[in-house]
Amino acid sequence: MQVILHIGAQCTDEDRLLRGLLRNAGELHREGIAVPGPSRYRMLLSEAISALGAEKPTPEAREVLLDAILSEDPGQVSRLILSHETLFSVPKIALEGGTLYRKAERRLQAIARLFEGDELQIFFGLRDFATWLPAMLRATPHETLESFLSGADPMKLRWSDLVMRLRRALPGVPITLWCNEDTPLLWGQILREAAGIAAERKITGSFDIFSELVSPEAMQRFRGFLRENPMVSEAQKRRVMTAFLEKYALPGVMEEELDMPGWDAAYVDMLTGLYDEDVWQMAQMDGVRVLTP
């Protein structure tokens, strides 16, 4: 069985991927692709990982887990999609000890042991630390950024450090990444990649995020373009979407107001430049794919 594990990052997805796949669950189910609801597995997985620790699971652990997660016979499932953005940690301790998700390797190794013999794949959305840190701070009880950072220096934070740690811990597990900033253009591809279906296949909800950024009239015009050009390629669609965003984006949706003490425009630009560099570095890693528009 292929086990697709979408693990965040927090403040990038808000369960959109899961909801998007659940909209297509009926059709996917007929092809052996299971998209269980989160109540069937999130607490269960977290508890199983905590109970397991560094121990080896019992021989029947996988079977018991799948019976609880799936409503169908596990033998009929070829691909299982799980989304759990707090699997590594809850937001308030995401930087505990000054390290980004410091328990990530151990928790992912425990998942791999639970699904031993299955083909585990990791899906992960990234976000510029210039906007991720303020968003995470708002999602926690911390009153100051310094308290949340727990000694970490924003200028030294790198997603590639986390990805490299995961690759070293589980070199056989491929990782698919994308930038949250590109999600409106990539959303259809992200849904298809997670589902494991063909790139040209239609999937419900592929323009959901894009539709939230432009006026209803612009969305109607875009859908008209698609109807008139049914053979248009994904690359051409994205070029048109980019043009529509430039011309018809709703006021304020493309901008994020940052008001962090001590952060001026130059500091934010430096964080963004480091992030762009880091994304390029991850795209060069073995076993890592970075989806781009």
Coordinates of C-alpha atoms in Angstrom, one line a residue:
M1 CA 0.0 0.0 0.0
Q2 CA 1.1 3.5 -0.7
V3 CA 0.7 5.7 2.4
I4 CA 0.7 9.5 1.6
L5 CA 1.3 11.6 4.7
H6 CA 0.6 15.3 4.4
I7 CA 2.2 16.9 7.5
G8 CA 1.8 20.7 7.1
A9 CA 3.5 22.9 7.6
Q10 CA 1.2 24.6 10.0
C11 CA -0.3 27.9 8.9
T12 CA -0.1 26.9 5.2
D13 CA -3.1 24.6 4.6
E14 CA -5.8 24.8 7.3
D15 CA -7.1 21.3 6.1
R16 CA -7.7 22.5 2.5
L17 CA -5.9 19.6 1.0
L18 CA -7.9 17.1 3.0
R19 CA -11.2 18.9 2.2
G20 CA -10.3 19.0 -1.5
L21 CA -9.6 15.3 -1.6
L22 CA -12.7 14.5 0.4
R23 CA -14.7 16.2 -2.3
N24 CA -13.3 13.6 -4.7
A25 CA -13.4 10.7 -2.3
G26 CA -16.2 8.8 -4.0
E27 CA -14.5 8.7 -7.4
L28 CA -11.1 8.0 -5.8
H29 CA -12.5 5.2 -3.7
R30 CA -13.5 3.3 -6.8
E31 CA -9.9 3.2 -7.8
G32 CA -8.6 2.0 -4.5
I33 CA -7.6 5.4 -3.2
A34 CA -8.8 6.0 0.4
V35 CA -9.3 9.4 1.9
P36 CA -10.6 8.8 5.5
G37 CA -11.9 11.6 7.6
P38 CA -9.5 13.1 10.1
S39 CA -11.4 11.9 13.2
R40 CA -10.6 8.4 12.2
Y41 CA -6.9 8.7 12.5
R42 CA -5.4 12.0 13.9
M43 CA -5.7 11.3 17.6
L44 CA -5.1 7.6 16.9
L45 CA -1.8 8.2 15.1
S46 CA -0.6 10.7 17.7
E47 CA -1.3 8.3 20.5
A48 CA 0.2 5.4 18.7
I49 CA 3.4 7.3 18.1
S50 CA 3.7 8.4 21.7
A51 CA 3.0 4.9 23.0
L52 CA 5.5 3.3 20.6
G53 CA 8.4 5.6 21.2
A54 CA 11.5 4.0 19.8
E55 CA 10.1 0.4 20.3
K56 CA 9.2 -1.9 17.5
P57 CA 5.4 -2.3 17.0
T58 CA 3.7 -5.6 17.6
P59 CA 3.1 -7.8 14.5
E60 CA -0.6 -7.0 14.5
A61 CA -0.2 -3.2 15.0
R62 CA -0.5 -2.2 11.4
E63 CA -3.7 -4.4 10.9
V64 CA -5.3 -2.9 14.0
L65 CA -4.4 0.6 12.9
L66 CA -5.8 0.1 9.4
D67 CA -9.0 -1.5 10.7
A68 CA -9.6 1.7 12.8
I69 CA -8.7 4.1 10.0
L70 CA -10.5 2.5 7.0
S71 CA -14.2 1.8 6.6
E72 CA -13.3 -0.6 3.7
D73 CA -11.3 -3.8 3.6
P74 CA -7.6 -2.7 3.7
G75 CA -6.9 -5.3 1.0
Q76 CA -9.0 -3.2 -1.4
V77 CA -6.9 0.0 -0.8
S78 CA -3.8 0.7 -2.9
R79 CA -3.2 4.2 -1.7
L80 CA -4.1 5.7 1.7
I81 CA -4.0 9.5 2.1
L82 CA -3.6 10.9 5.6
S83 CA -3.3 14.6 6.5
H84 CA -2.1 15.6 10.0
E85 CA -0.4 19.0 10.4
T86 CA 0.3 18.6 14.1
L87 CA 2.0 15.2 13.8
F88 CA 5.4 16.8 14.5
S89 CA 4.2 19.1 17.2
V90 CA 1.4 21.6 18.2
P91 CA 2.2 25.2 17.1
K92 CA 3.3 26.5 20.5
I93 CA 6.3 24.2 20.6
A94 CA 7.2 24.1 16.9
L95 CA 10.5 25.8 17.7
E96 CA 11.1 24.2 21.1
G97 CA 14.7 24.3 22.0
G98 CA 15.4 26.7 19.1
T99 CA 15.0 23.8 16.5
L100 CA 12.3 23.6 13.9
Y101 CA 10.1 20.6 14.8
R102 CA 12.9 19.0 16.8
K103 CA 11.0 15.7 17.3
A104 CA 10.1 15.3 13.6
E105 CA 12.6 12.5 12.8
R106 CA 11.6 10.4 15.7
R107 CA 7.9 10.8 15.1
L108 CA 8.2 10.1 11.4
Q109 CA 10.4 7.0 12.1
A110 CA 7.6 5.7 14.4
I111 CA 5.1 6.2 11.5
A112 CA 7.4 4.3 9.2
R113 CA 7.7 1.4 11.7
L114 CA 3.9 1.3 12.0
F115 CA 3.5 1.1 8.3
E116 CA 6.5 -1.2 7.7
G117 CA 6.3 -2.8 4.3
D118 CA 4.2 0.0 2.9
E119 CA 5.4 2.8 0.5
L120 CA 5.5 5.9 2.7
Q121 CA 5.6 9.3 1.0
I122 CA 5.7 12.8 2.6
F123 CA 3.9 15.8 1.3
F124 CA 4.8 19.2 2.9
G125 CA 3.9 22.8 2.1
L126 CA 6.5 25.5 2.9
R127 CA 6.1 29.1 3.7
D128 CA 8.4 32.2 3.8
F129 CA 9.5 32.6 7.4
A130 CA 8.8 36.3 7.0
T131 CA 5.1 35.5 7.1
W132 CA 5.2 32.0 8.7
L133 CA 6.6 33.2 12.0
P134 CA 4.0 36.0 12.6
A135 CA 1.2 33.6 11.6
M136 CA 2.5 30.9 13.9
L137 CA 2.9 33.4 16.7
R138 CA -0.8 34.3 16.3
A139 CA -1.7 30.6 16.5
T140 CA 0.0 30.2 19.9
P141 CA -0.4 31.5 23.5
H142 CA 3.1 33.1 23.3
E143 CA 2.9 36.8 23.8
T144 CA 6.2 37.6 22.1
L145 CA 8.1 36.3 19.1
E146 CA 11.2 35.8 21.3
S147 CA 9.2 33.5 23.5
F148 CA 8.0 31.5 20.5
L149 CA 11.4 31.4 18.9
S150 CA 12.9 29.7 22.0
G151 CA 16.4 30.9 21.0
A152 CA 16.1 30.4 17.3
D153 CA 17.4 33.2 15.0
P154 CA 14.9 33.8 12.1
M155 CA 17.8 34.6 9.8
K156 CA 19.2 31.1 10.4
L157 CA 16.0 29.1 10.1
R158 CA 16.0 26.9 7.0
W159 CA 13.3 24.4 5.8
S160 CA 16.1 22.6 4.1
D161 CA 17.6 21.7 7.5
L162 CA 14.3 20.0 8.5
V163 CA 14.1 18.2 5.1
M164 CA 17.7 17.0 5.3
R165 CA 17.1 15.6 8.8
L166 CA 14.1 13.7 7.5
R167 CA 16.0 12.4 4.5
R168 CA 18.8 11.2 6.8
A169 CA 16.4 9.5 9.2
L170 CA 14.4 7.9 6.4
P171 CA 16.4 7.9 3.2
G172 CA 13.9 5.7 1.4
V173 CA 10.9 8.0 1.9
P174 CA 10.4 10.5 -0.9
I175 CA 9.3 14.1 0.0
T176 CA 7.1 16.3 -2.2
L177 CA 7.3 20.0 -1.3
W178 CA 5.6 23.2 -2.6
C179 CA 5.6 26.8 -1.6
N180 CA 2.5 28.2 0.0
E181 CA 2.9 31.4 -2.0
D182 CA 2.5 29.3 -5.2
T183 CA -0.5 27.3 -4.0
P184 CA -3.2 29.2 -5.9
L185 CA -1.5 28.3 -9.2
L186 CA -0.5 24.8 -8.1
W187 CA -3.6 23.6 -6.3
G188 CA -4.9 21.3 -9.0
Q189 CA -1.5 19.7 -9.3
I190 CA -1.1 19.3 -5.5
L191 CA -4.5 17.5 -5.3
R192 CA -3.6 15.2 -8.2
E193 CA -0.1 14.5 -6.9
A194 CA -1.5 13.6 -3.5
A195 CA -4.2 11.4 -5.1
G196 CA -1.6 9.8 -7.4
I197 CA -3.7 10.5 -10.5
A198 CA -2.7 11.7 -14.0
A199 CA -1.6 15.3 -14.4
E200 CA -4.2 16.0 -17.1
R201 CA -7.1 14.4 -15.3
K202 CA -9.9 16.7 -14.1
I203 CA -10.4 16.9 -10.3
T204 CA -13.1 18.8 -8.5
G205 CA -11.9 21.9 -6.7
S206 CA -8.6 22.5 -8.6
F207 CA -9.3 26.3 -8.8
D208 CA -10.8 26.7 -5.4
I209 CA -8.0 28.8 -3.9
F210 CA -7.5 30.9 -7.1
S211 CA -11.3 31.7 -7.1
E212 CA -10.9 33.2 -3.6
L213 CA -8.4 35.7 -4.9
V214 CA -10.2 37.2 -7.9
S215 CA -13.6 38.8 -8.3
P216 CA -16.6 36.6 -9.3
E217 CA -16.7 38.3 -12.7
A218 CA -13.0 37.4 -13.3
M219 CA -13.6 33.8 -12.2
Q220 CA -16.5 33.6 -14.6
R221 CA -14.3 35.0 -17.4
F222 CA -11.5 32.5 -16.5
R223 CA -14.0 29.5 -16.6
G224 CA -15.2 30.8 -20.0
F225 CA -11.6 30.8 -21.2
L226 CA -11.3 27.1 -20.1
R227 CA -14.5 26.1 -21.9
E228 CA -13.4 27.8 -25.1
N229 CA -9.9 26.2 -24.9
P230 CA -10.4 22.7 -23.6
M231 CA -7.0 21.5 -24.8
V232 CA -5.0 24.2 -23.0
S233 CA -1.9 22.9 -21.2
E234 CA -1.3 23.3 -17.4
A235 CA 1.5 25.7 -18.1
Q236 CA -0.8 27.9 -20.3
K237 CA -3.5 27.8 -17.6
R238 CA -1.0 29.0 -15.0
R239 CA 0.1 31.8 -17.3
V240 CA -3.5 32.9 -17.7
M241 CA -4.1 32.6 -13.9
T242 CA -1.0 34.8 -13.2
A243 CA -2.3 37.4 -15.6
F244 CA -5.7 37.3 -14.0
L245 CA -4.2 37.7 -10.6
E246 CA -2.2 40.7 -11.8
K247 CA -5.3 42.4 -13.3
Y248 CA -8.3 41.1 -11.2
A249 CA -7.0 40.2 -7.7
L250 CA -9.3 41.4 -5.0
P251 CA -8.0 44.3 -3.0
G252 CA -5.5 43.3 -0.3
V253 CA -5.6 39.5 -1.0
M254 CA -2.1 39.4 -2.5
E255 CA -0.5 41.4 0.4
E256 CA 0.1 40.4 4.0
E257 CA 0.5 43.1 6.6
L258 CA 3.5 42.5 8.8
D259 CA 3.9 44.3 12.1
M260 CA 6.7 42.6 14.0
P261 CA 8.7 44.7 16.5
G262 CA 12.2 45.3 15.0
W263 CA 11.3 44.0 11.5
D264 CA 11.7 46.7 8.8
A265 CA 11.2 46.2 5.1
A266 CA 14.9 45.4 4.6
Y267 CA 14.8 42.6 7.2
V268 CA 11.7 41.1 5.7
D269 CA 13.3 41.2 2.2
M270 CA 16.3 39.4 3.5
L271 CA 14.2 36.7 5.1
T272 CA 12.4 36.2 1.8
G273 CA 15.6 36.1 -0.2
L274 CA 17.0 33.4 2.1
Y275 CA 13.8 31.5 1.7
D276 CA 13.9 31.6 -2.1
E277 CA 17.6 30.4 -1.9
D278 CA 16.6 27.6 0.4
V279 CA 13.8 26.4 -1.9
W280 CA 16.3 26.2 -4.7
Q281 CA 18.7 24.2 -2.5
M282 CA 15.9 21.7 -1.6
A283 CA 15.1 21.2 -5.3
Q284 CA 18.6 19.8 -5.7
M285 CA 18.3 17.2 -3.0
D286 CA 18.0 13.5 -3.8
G287 CA 14.5 12.1 -3.0
V288 CA 13.0 15.6 -2.9
R289 CA 10.6 17.1 -5.4
V290 CA 9.6 20.8 -5.3
L291 CA 6.5 21.5 -7.2
T292 CA 6.7 24.9 -9.1
P293 CA 4.3 26.9 -11.3

